Tab-separated table of C-alpha atoms in Angstrom:
chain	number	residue	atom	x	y	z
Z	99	UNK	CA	-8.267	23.217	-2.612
Z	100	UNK	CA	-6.446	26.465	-1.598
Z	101	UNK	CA	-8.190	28.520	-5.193
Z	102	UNK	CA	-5.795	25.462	-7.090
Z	103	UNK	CA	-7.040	24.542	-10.465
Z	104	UNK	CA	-6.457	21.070	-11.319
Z	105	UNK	CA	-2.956	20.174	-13.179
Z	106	UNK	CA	-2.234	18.105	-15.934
Z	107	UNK	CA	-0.702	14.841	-13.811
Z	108	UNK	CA	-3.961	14.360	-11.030
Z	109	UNK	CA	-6.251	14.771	-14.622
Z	110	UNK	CA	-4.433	11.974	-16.556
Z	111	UNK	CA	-4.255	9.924	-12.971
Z	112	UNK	CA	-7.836	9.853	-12.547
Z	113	UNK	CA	-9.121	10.021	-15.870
Z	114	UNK	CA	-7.207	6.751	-16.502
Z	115	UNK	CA	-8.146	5.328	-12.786
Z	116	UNK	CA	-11.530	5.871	-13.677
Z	117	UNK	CA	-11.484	4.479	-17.520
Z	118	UNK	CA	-10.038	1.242	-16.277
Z	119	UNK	CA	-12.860	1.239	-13.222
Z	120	UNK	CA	-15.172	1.516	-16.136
Z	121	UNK	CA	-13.892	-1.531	-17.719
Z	122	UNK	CA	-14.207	-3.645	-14.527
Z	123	UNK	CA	-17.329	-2.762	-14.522
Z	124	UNK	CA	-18.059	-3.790	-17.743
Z	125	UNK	CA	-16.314	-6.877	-17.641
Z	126	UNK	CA	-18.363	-7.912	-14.575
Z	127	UNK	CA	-21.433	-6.775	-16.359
Z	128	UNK	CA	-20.434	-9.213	-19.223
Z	129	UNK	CA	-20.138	-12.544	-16.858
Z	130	UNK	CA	-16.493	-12.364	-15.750
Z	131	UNK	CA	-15.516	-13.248	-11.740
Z	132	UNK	CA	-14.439	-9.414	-10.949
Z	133	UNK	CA	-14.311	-9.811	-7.518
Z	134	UNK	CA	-11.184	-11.481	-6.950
Z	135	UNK	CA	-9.602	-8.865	-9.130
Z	136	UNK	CA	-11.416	-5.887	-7.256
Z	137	UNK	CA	-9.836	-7.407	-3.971
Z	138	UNK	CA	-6.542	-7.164	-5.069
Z	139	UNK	CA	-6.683	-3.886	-6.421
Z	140	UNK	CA	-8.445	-2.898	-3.441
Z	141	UNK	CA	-5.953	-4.311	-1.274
Z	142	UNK	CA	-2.868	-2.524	-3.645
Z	143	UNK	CA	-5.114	1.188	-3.379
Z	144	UNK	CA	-5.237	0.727	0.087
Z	145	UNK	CA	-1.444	0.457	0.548
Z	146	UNK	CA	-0.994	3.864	-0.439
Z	147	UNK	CA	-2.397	5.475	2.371
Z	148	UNK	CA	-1.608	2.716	5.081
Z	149	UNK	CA	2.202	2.302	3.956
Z	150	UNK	CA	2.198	6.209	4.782
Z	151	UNK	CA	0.814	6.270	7.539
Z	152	UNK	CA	3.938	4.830	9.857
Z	153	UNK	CA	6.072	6.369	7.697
Z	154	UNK	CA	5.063	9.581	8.771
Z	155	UNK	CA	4.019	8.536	12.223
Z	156	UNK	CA	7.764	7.231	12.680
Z	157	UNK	CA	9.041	10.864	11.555
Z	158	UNK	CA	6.671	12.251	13.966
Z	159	UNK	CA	8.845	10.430	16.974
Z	160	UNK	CA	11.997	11.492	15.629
Z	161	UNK	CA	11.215	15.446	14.531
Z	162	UNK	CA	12.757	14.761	10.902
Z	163	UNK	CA	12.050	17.751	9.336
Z	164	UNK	CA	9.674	18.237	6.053
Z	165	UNK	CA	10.753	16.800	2.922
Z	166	UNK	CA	9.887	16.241	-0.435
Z	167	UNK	CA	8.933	12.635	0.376
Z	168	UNK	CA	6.951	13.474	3.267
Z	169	UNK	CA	5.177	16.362	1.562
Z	170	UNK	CA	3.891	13.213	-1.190
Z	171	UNK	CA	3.595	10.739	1.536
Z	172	UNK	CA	1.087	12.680	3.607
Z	173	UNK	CA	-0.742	13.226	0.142
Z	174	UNK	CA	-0.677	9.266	0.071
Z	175	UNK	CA	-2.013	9.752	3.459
Z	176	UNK	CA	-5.280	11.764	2.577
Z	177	UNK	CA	-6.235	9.011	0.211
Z	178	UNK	CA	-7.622	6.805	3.312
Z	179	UNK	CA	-11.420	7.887	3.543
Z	180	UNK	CA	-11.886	7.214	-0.615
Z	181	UNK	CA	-9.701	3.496	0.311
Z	182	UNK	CA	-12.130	3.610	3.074
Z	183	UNK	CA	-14.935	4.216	1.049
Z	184	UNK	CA	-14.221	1.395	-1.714
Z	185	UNK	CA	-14.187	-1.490	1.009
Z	186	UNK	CA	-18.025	-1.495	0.465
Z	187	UNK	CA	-18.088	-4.206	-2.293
Z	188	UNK	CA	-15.904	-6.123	-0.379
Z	189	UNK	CA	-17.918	-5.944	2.679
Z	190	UNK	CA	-21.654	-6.519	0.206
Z	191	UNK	CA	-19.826	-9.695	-1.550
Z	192	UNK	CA	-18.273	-11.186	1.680
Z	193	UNK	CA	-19.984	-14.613	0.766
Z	194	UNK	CA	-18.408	-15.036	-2.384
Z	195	UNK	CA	-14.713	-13.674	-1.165
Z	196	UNK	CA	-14.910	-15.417	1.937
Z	197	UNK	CA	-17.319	-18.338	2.086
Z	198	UNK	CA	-15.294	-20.047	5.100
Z	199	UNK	CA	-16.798	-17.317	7.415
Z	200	UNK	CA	-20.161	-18.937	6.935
Z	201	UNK	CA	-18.929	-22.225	8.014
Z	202	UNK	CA	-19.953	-23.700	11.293
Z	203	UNK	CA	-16.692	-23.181	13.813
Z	204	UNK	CA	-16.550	-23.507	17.664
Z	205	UNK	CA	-14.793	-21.484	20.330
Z	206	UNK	CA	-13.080	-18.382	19.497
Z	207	UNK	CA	-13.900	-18.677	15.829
Z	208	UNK	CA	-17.205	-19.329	15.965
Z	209	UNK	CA	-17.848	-15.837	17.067
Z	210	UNK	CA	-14.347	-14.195	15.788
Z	211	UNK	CA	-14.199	-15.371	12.335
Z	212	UNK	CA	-17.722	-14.656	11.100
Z	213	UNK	CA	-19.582	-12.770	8.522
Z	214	UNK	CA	-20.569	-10.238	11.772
Z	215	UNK	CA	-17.264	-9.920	13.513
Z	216	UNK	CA	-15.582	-9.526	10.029
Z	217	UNK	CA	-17.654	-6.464	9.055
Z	218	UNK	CA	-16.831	-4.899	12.486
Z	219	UNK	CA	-13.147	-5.152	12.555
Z	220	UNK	CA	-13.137	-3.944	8.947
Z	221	UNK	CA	-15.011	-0.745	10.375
Z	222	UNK	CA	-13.481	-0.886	13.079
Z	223	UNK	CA	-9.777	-0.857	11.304
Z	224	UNK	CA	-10.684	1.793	8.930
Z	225	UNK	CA	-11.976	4.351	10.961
Z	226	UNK	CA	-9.149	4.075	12.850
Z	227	UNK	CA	-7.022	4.618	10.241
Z	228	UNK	CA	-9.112	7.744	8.764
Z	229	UNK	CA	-9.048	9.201	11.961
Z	230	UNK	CA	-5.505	9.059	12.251
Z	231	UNK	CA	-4.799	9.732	8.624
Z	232	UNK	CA	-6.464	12.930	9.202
Z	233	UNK	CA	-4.333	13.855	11.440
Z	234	UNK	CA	-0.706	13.237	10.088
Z	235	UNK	CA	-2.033	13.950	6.443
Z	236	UNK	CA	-1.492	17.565	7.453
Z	237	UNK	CA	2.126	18.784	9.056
Z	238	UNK	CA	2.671	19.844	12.630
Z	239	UNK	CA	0.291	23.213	13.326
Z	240	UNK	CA	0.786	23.087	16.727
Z	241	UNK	CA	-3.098	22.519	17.540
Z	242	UNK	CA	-2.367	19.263	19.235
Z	243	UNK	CA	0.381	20.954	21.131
Z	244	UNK	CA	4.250	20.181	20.870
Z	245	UNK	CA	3.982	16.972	23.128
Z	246	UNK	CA	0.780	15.757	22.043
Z	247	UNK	CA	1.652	14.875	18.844
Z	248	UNK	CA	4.539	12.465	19.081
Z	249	UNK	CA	2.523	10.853	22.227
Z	250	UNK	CA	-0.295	10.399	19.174
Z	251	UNK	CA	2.329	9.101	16.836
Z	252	UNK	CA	3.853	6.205	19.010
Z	253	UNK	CA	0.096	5.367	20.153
Z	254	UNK	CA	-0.724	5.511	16.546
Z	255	UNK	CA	2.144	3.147	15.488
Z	256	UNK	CA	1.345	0.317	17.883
Z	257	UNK	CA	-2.418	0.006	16.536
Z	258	UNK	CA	-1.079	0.296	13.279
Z	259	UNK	CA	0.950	-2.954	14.026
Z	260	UNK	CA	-2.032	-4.573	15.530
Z	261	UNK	CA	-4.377	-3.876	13.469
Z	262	UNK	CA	-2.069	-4.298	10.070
Z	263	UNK	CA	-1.561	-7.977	11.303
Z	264	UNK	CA	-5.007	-8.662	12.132
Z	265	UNK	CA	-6.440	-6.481	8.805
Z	266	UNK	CA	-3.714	-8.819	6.857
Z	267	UNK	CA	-5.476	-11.779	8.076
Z	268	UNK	CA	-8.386	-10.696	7.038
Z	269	UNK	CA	-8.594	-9.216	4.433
Z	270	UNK	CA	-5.809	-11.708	2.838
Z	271	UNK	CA	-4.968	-14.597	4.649
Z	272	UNK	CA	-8.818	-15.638	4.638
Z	273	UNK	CA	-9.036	-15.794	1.400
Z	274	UNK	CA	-7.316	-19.183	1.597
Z	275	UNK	CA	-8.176	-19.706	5.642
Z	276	UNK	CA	-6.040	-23.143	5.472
Z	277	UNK	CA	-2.651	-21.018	5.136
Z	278	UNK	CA	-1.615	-19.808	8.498
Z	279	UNK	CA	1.734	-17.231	8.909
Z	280	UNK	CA	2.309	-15.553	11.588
Z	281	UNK	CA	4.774	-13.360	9.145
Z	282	UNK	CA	2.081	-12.510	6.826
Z	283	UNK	CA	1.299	-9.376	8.823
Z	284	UNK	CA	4.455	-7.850	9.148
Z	285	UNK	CA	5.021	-8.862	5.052
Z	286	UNK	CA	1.787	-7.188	4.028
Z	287	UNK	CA	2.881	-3.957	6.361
Z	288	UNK	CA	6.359	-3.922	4.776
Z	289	UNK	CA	4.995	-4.475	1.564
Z	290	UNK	CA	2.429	-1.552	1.861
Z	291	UNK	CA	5.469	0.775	2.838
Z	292	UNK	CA	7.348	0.352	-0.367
Z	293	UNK	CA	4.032	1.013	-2.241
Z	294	UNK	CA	3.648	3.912	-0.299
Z	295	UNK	CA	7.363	4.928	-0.713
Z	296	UNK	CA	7.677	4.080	-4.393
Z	297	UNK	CA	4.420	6.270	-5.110
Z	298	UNK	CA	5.817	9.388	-3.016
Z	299	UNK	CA	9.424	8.985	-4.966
Z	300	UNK	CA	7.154	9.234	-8.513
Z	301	UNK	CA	5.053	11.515	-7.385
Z	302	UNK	CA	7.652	13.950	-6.303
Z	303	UNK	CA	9.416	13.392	-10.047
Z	304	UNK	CA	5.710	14.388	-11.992
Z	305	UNK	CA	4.023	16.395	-9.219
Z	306	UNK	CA	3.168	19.882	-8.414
Z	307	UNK	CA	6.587	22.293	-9.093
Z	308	UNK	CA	4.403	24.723	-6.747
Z	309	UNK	CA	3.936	22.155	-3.737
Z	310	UNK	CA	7.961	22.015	-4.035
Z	311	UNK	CA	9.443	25.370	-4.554
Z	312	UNK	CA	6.725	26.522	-1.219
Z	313	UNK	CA	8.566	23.935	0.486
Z	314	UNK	CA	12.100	25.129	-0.536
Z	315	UNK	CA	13.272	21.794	-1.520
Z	316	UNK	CA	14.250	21.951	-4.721
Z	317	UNK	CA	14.928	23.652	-7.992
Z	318	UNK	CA	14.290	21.141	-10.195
Z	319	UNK	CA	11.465	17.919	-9.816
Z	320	UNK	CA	14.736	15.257	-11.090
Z	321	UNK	CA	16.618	16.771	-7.840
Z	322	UNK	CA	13.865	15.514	-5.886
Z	323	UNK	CA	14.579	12.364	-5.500
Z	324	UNK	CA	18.711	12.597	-6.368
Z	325	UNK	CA	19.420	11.798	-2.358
Z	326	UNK	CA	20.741	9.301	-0.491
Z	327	UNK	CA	18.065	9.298	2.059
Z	328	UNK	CA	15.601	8.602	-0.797
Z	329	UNK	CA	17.222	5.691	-2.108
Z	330	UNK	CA	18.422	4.160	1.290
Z	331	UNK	CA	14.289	4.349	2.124
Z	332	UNK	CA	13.931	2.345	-0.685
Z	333	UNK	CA	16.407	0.004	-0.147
Z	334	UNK	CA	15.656	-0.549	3.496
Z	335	UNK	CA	12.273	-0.984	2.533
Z	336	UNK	CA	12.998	-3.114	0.210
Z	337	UNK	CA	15.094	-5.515	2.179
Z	338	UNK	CA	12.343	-5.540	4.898
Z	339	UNK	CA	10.007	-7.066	2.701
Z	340	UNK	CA	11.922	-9.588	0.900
Z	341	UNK	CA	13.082	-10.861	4.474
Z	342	UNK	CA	9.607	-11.350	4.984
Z	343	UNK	CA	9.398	-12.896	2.388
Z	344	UNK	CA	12.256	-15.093	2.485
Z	345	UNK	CA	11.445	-16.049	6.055
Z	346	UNK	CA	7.837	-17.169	5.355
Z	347	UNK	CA	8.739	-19.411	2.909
Z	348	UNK	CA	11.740	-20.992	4.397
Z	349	UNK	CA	9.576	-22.186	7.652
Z	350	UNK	CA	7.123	-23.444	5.040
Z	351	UNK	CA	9.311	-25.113	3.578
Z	352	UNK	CA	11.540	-26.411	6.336
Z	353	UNK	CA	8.508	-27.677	8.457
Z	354	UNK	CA	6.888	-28.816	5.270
Z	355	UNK	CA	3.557	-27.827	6.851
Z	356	UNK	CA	0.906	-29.695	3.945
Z	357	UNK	CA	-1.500	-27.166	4.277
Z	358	UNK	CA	0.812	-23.875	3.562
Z	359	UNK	CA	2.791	-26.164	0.800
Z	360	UNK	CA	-0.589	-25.962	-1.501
Z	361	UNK	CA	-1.097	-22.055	-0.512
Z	362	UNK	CA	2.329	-21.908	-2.345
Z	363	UNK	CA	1.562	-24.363	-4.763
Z	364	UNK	CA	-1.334	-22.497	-6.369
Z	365	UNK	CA	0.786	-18.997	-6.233
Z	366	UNK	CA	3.245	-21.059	-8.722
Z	367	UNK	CA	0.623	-22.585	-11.160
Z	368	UNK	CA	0.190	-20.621	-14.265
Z	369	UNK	CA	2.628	-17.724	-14.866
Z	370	UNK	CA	3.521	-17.597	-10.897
Z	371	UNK	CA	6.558	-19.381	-11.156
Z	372	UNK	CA	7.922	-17.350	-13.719
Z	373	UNK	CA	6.182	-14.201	-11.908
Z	374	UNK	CA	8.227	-15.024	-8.789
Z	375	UNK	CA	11.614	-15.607	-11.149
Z	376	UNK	CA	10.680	-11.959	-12.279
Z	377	UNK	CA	10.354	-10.194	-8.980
Z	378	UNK	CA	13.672	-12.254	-7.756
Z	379	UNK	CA	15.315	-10.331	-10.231
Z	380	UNK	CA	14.119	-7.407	-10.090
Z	381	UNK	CA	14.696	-6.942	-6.241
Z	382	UNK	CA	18.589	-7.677	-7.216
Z	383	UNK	CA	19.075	-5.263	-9.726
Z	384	UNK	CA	16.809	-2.562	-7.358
Z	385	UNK	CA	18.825	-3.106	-4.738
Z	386	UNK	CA	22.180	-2.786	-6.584
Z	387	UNK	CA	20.610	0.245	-8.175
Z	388	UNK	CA	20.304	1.691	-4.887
Z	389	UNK	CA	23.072	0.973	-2.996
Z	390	UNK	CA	24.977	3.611	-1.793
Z	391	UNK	CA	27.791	5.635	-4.057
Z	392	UNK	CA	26.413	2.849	-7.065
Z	393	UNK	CA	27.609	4.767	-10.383
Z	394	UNK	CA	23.443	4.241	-11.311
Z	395	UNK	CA	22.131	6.011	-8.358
Z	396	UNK	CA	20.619	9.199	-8.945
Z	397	UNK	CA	17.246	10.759	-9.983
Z	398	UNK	CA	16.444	8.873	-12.781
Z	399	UNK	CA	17.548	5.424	-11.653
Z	400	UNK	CA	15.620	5.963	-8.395
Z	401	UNK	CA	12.411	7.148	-9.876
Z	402	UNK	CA	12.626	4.298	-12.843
Z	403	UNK	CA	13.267	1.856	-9.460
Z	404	UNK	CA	10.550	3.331	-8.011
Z	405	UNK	CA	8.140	2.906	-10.624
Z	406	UNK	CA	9.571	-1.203	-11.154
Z	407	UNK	CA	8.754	-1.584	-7.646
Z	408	UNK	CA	5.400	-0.281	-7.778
Z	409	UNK	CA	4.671	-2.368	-10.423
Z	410	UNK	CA	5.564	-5.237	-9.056
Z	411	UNK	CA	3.633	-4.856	-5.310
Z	412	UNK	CA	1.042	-3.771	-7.421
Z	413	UNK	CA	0.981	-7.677	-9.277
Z	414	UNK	CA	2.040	-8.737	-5.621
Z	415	UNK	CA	-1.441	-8.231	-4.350
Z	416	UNK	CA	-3.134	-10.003	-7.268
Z	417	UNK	CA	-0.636	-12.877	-6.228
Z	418	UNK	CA	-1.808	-13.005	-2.729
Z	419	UNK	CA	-5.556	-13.207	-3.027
Z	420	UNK	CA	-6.581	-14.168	-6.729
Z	421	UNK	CA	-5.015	-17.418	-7.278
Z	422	UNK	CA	-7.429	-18.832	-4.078
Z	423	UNK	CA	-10.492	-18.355	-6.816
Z	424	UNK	CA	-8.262	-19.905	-9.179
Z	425	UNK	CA	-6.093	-22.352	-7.776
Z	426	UNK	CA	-3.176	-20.855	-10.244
Z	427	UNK	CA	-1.543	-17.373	-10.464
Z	428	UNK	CA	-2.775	-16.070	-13.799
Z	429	UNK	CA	-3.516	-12.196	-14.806
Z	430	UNK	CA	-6.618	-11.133	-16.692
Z	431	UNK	CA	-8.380	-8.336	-18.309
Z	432	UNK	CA	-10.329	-7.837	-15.213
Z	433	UNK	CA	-7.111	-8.149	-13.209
Z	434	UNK	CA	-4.753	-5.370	-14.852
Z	435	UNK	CA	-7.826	-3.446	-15.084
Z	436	UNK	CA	-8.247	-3.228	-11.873
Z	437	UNK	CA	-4.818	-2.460	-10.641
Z	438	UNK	CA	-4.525	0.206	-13.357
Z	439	UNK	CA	-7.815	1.764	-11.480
Z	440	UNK	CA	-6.791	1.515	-7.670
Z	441	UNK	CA	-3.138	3.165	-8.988
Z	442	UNK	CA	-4.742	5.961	-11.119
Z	443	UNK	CA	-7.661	7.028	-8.582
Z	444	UNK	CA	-4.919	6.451	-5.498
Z	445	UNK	CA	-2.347	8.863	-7.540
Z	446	UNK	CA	-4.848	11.223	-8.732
Z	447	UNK	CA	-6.990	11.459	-5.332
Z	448	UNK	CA	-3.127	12.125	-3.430
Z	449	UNK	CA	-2.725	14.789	-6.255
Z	450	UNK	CA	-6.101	15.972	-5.490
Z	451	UNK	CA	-7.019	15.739	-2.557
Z	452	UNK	CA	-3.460	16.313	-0.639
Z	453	UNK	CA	-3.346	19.773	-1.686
Z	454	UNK	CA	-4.151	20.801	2.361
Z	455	UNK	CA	-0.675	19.432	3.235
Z	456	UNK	CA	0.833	22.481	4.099
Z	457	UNK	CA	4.868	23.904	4.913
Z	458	UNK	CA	6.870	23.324	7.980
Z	459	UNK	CA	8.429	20.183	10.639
Z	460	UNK	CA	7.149	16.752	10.364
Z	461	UNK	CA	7.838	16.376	13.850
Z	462	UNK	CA	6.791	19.312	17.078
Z	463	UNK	CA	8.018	22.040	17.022
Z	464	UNK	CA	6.835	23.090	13.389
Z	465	UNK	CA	6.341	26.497	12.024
């Protein structure tokens, strides 16, 4: 890691991600239905890296130069092979996460949607994604050459669609395979980008003072994030994802389609109701946070944004999966335990791990 000891901020990150990985263990050692609460988490660590990912693939295409944010985001980036890594409980437990692939289908499902097929679009997906996380995890060195790169990028965004939709419905959607969206690709994808953004924006505020005085950004972690372009990202991000949102439930609810009424029903049994009252909320006062010349917007605002955000897509992915097991939205030990654990070993492996990000142009043309 460059002769780099180890800093205060990745120690407390993964001590803490690995503490509360402990107590999942424990808990499922004790009796309690982890599994449900390891997808989630799962599905929130693997955000980090795959919310980057187009992010920096995007910024690729247009030659923005190196930044603060991209500098974190392509330590968000490096994260993929340990994401990569932690799909094999998933993949060992498929039977209990998805026992509809078992089930008897004809046609296209019958071979598509099965325990087999599954396991091989999952490694399929993610070596994809480590292969190209590799590559944008570090800036422009001009080995590729100055017009391979953005040639990679675009090719690299269009799987990344593809495969984020079909990974979504997966990994997700199957969970409950009575609920069909066509949206719920696109809202998982927009939902890992403000995860991914959120995390970058926080970890620019705590991070390494060295990674951003080599870069020349800054003179002070607070400045960091005290820019319009920041915000905006956040905002647009934001916005994408409660469209989504919006949009998915209004054709539910429009067509009212029986089958995708009782997907929703079970997400507001329990505390989901008021969980969704929450996050309503929240979005409004984020957005009028960062909306542009707002009195409120500046470093702090944005990073305490950032952090509200990233709790909330964090309970998000709990909200998509877990309430299938349960038939209501409720949060237990095993569940914040969990989450705690995929965001302190996500944080602490970008800290850790990222440190071969080096200096120069996101896009060709770098020095």
């Amino acid at each position: 890691m460059s002769g780099r000891s180890v800093n205060r901020p990745t120690i407390v990150a993964l001590g803490a991600g690995v503490l509360c990985a402990a107590a999942v263990v424990a808990l499922g050692i004790a009796g309690e239905p982890v599994m449900p609460s390891y997808l989630g988490a799962w599905l929130f660590l693997l955000a980090l890296p795959l919310g980057a990912l187009p992010i920096l693939m995007g910024c690729e295409l247009l030659d923005v130069p190196e930044t603060a944010l991209t500098v974190m985001l392509r330590r968000l980036a490096a994260v993929m092979p340990l994401a990569a890594v932690l799909a094999l409980p998933v993949l060992f437990r498929l039977g209990s996460l998805y026992p509809s692939l078992s089930a008897v289908k004809a046609g296209l499902p019958g071979w598509w949607m099965t325990d087999t097929g599954f396991v091989l679009r999952t490694v399929l997906f993610l070596a994809v994604w480590t292969a190209l996380s590799s590559v944008f995890s570090r800036p422009d060195t001009g080995r590729l050459g100055g017009a391979r790169r953005p040639v990679l990028a675009g090719l690299g965004l269009g799987l990344h669609l593809v495969m984020g939709t079909l990974a979504a419905f997966d990994w997700a959607q199957e969970v409950e395979p009575s609920f069909m969206s066509s949206a719920f690709g696109l809202l998982l994808i927009s939902a890992q980008c403000s995860v991914a953004v959120s995390t970058a924006v926080l970890m620019a505020v705590v991070g390494r003072p060295e990674a951003e005085a080599s870069h020349a950004l800054s003179s002070g972690r607070r400045d960091l994030v005290a820019t319009e372009h920041v915000a905006t990202a956040l905002a647009v991000l934001l916005g994408a994802w409660g469209f989504m949102v919006f949009t998915q439930y209004l054709v539910v609810w429009s067509a009212n389609l029986p089958k995708e009424v009782v997907w929703y029903q079970h997400r507001s049994a329990g505390i989901g109701l008021l969980a969704e009252y929450c996050a309503g909320i929240l979005c409004a006062l984020a957005l009028v946070a960062l909306l542009p010349r707002a009195p409120a917007r500046h470093a702090g605002v944005v990073a305490w944004v950032a952090a509200a955000l990233l709790v909330m897509h964090g309970f998000e992915m709990l909200w998509l999966v877990t309430p299938a097991f349960r038939s209501a939205f409720t949060l237990t030990p095993a569940d914040i335990a969990a989450v705690a654990a995929a965001a302190g070993l996500g944080i602490g492996g970008a800290l850790l791990f990222g440190d071969r990000a080096g200096t120069g142009r996101v896009g060709h043309g770098a020095t």
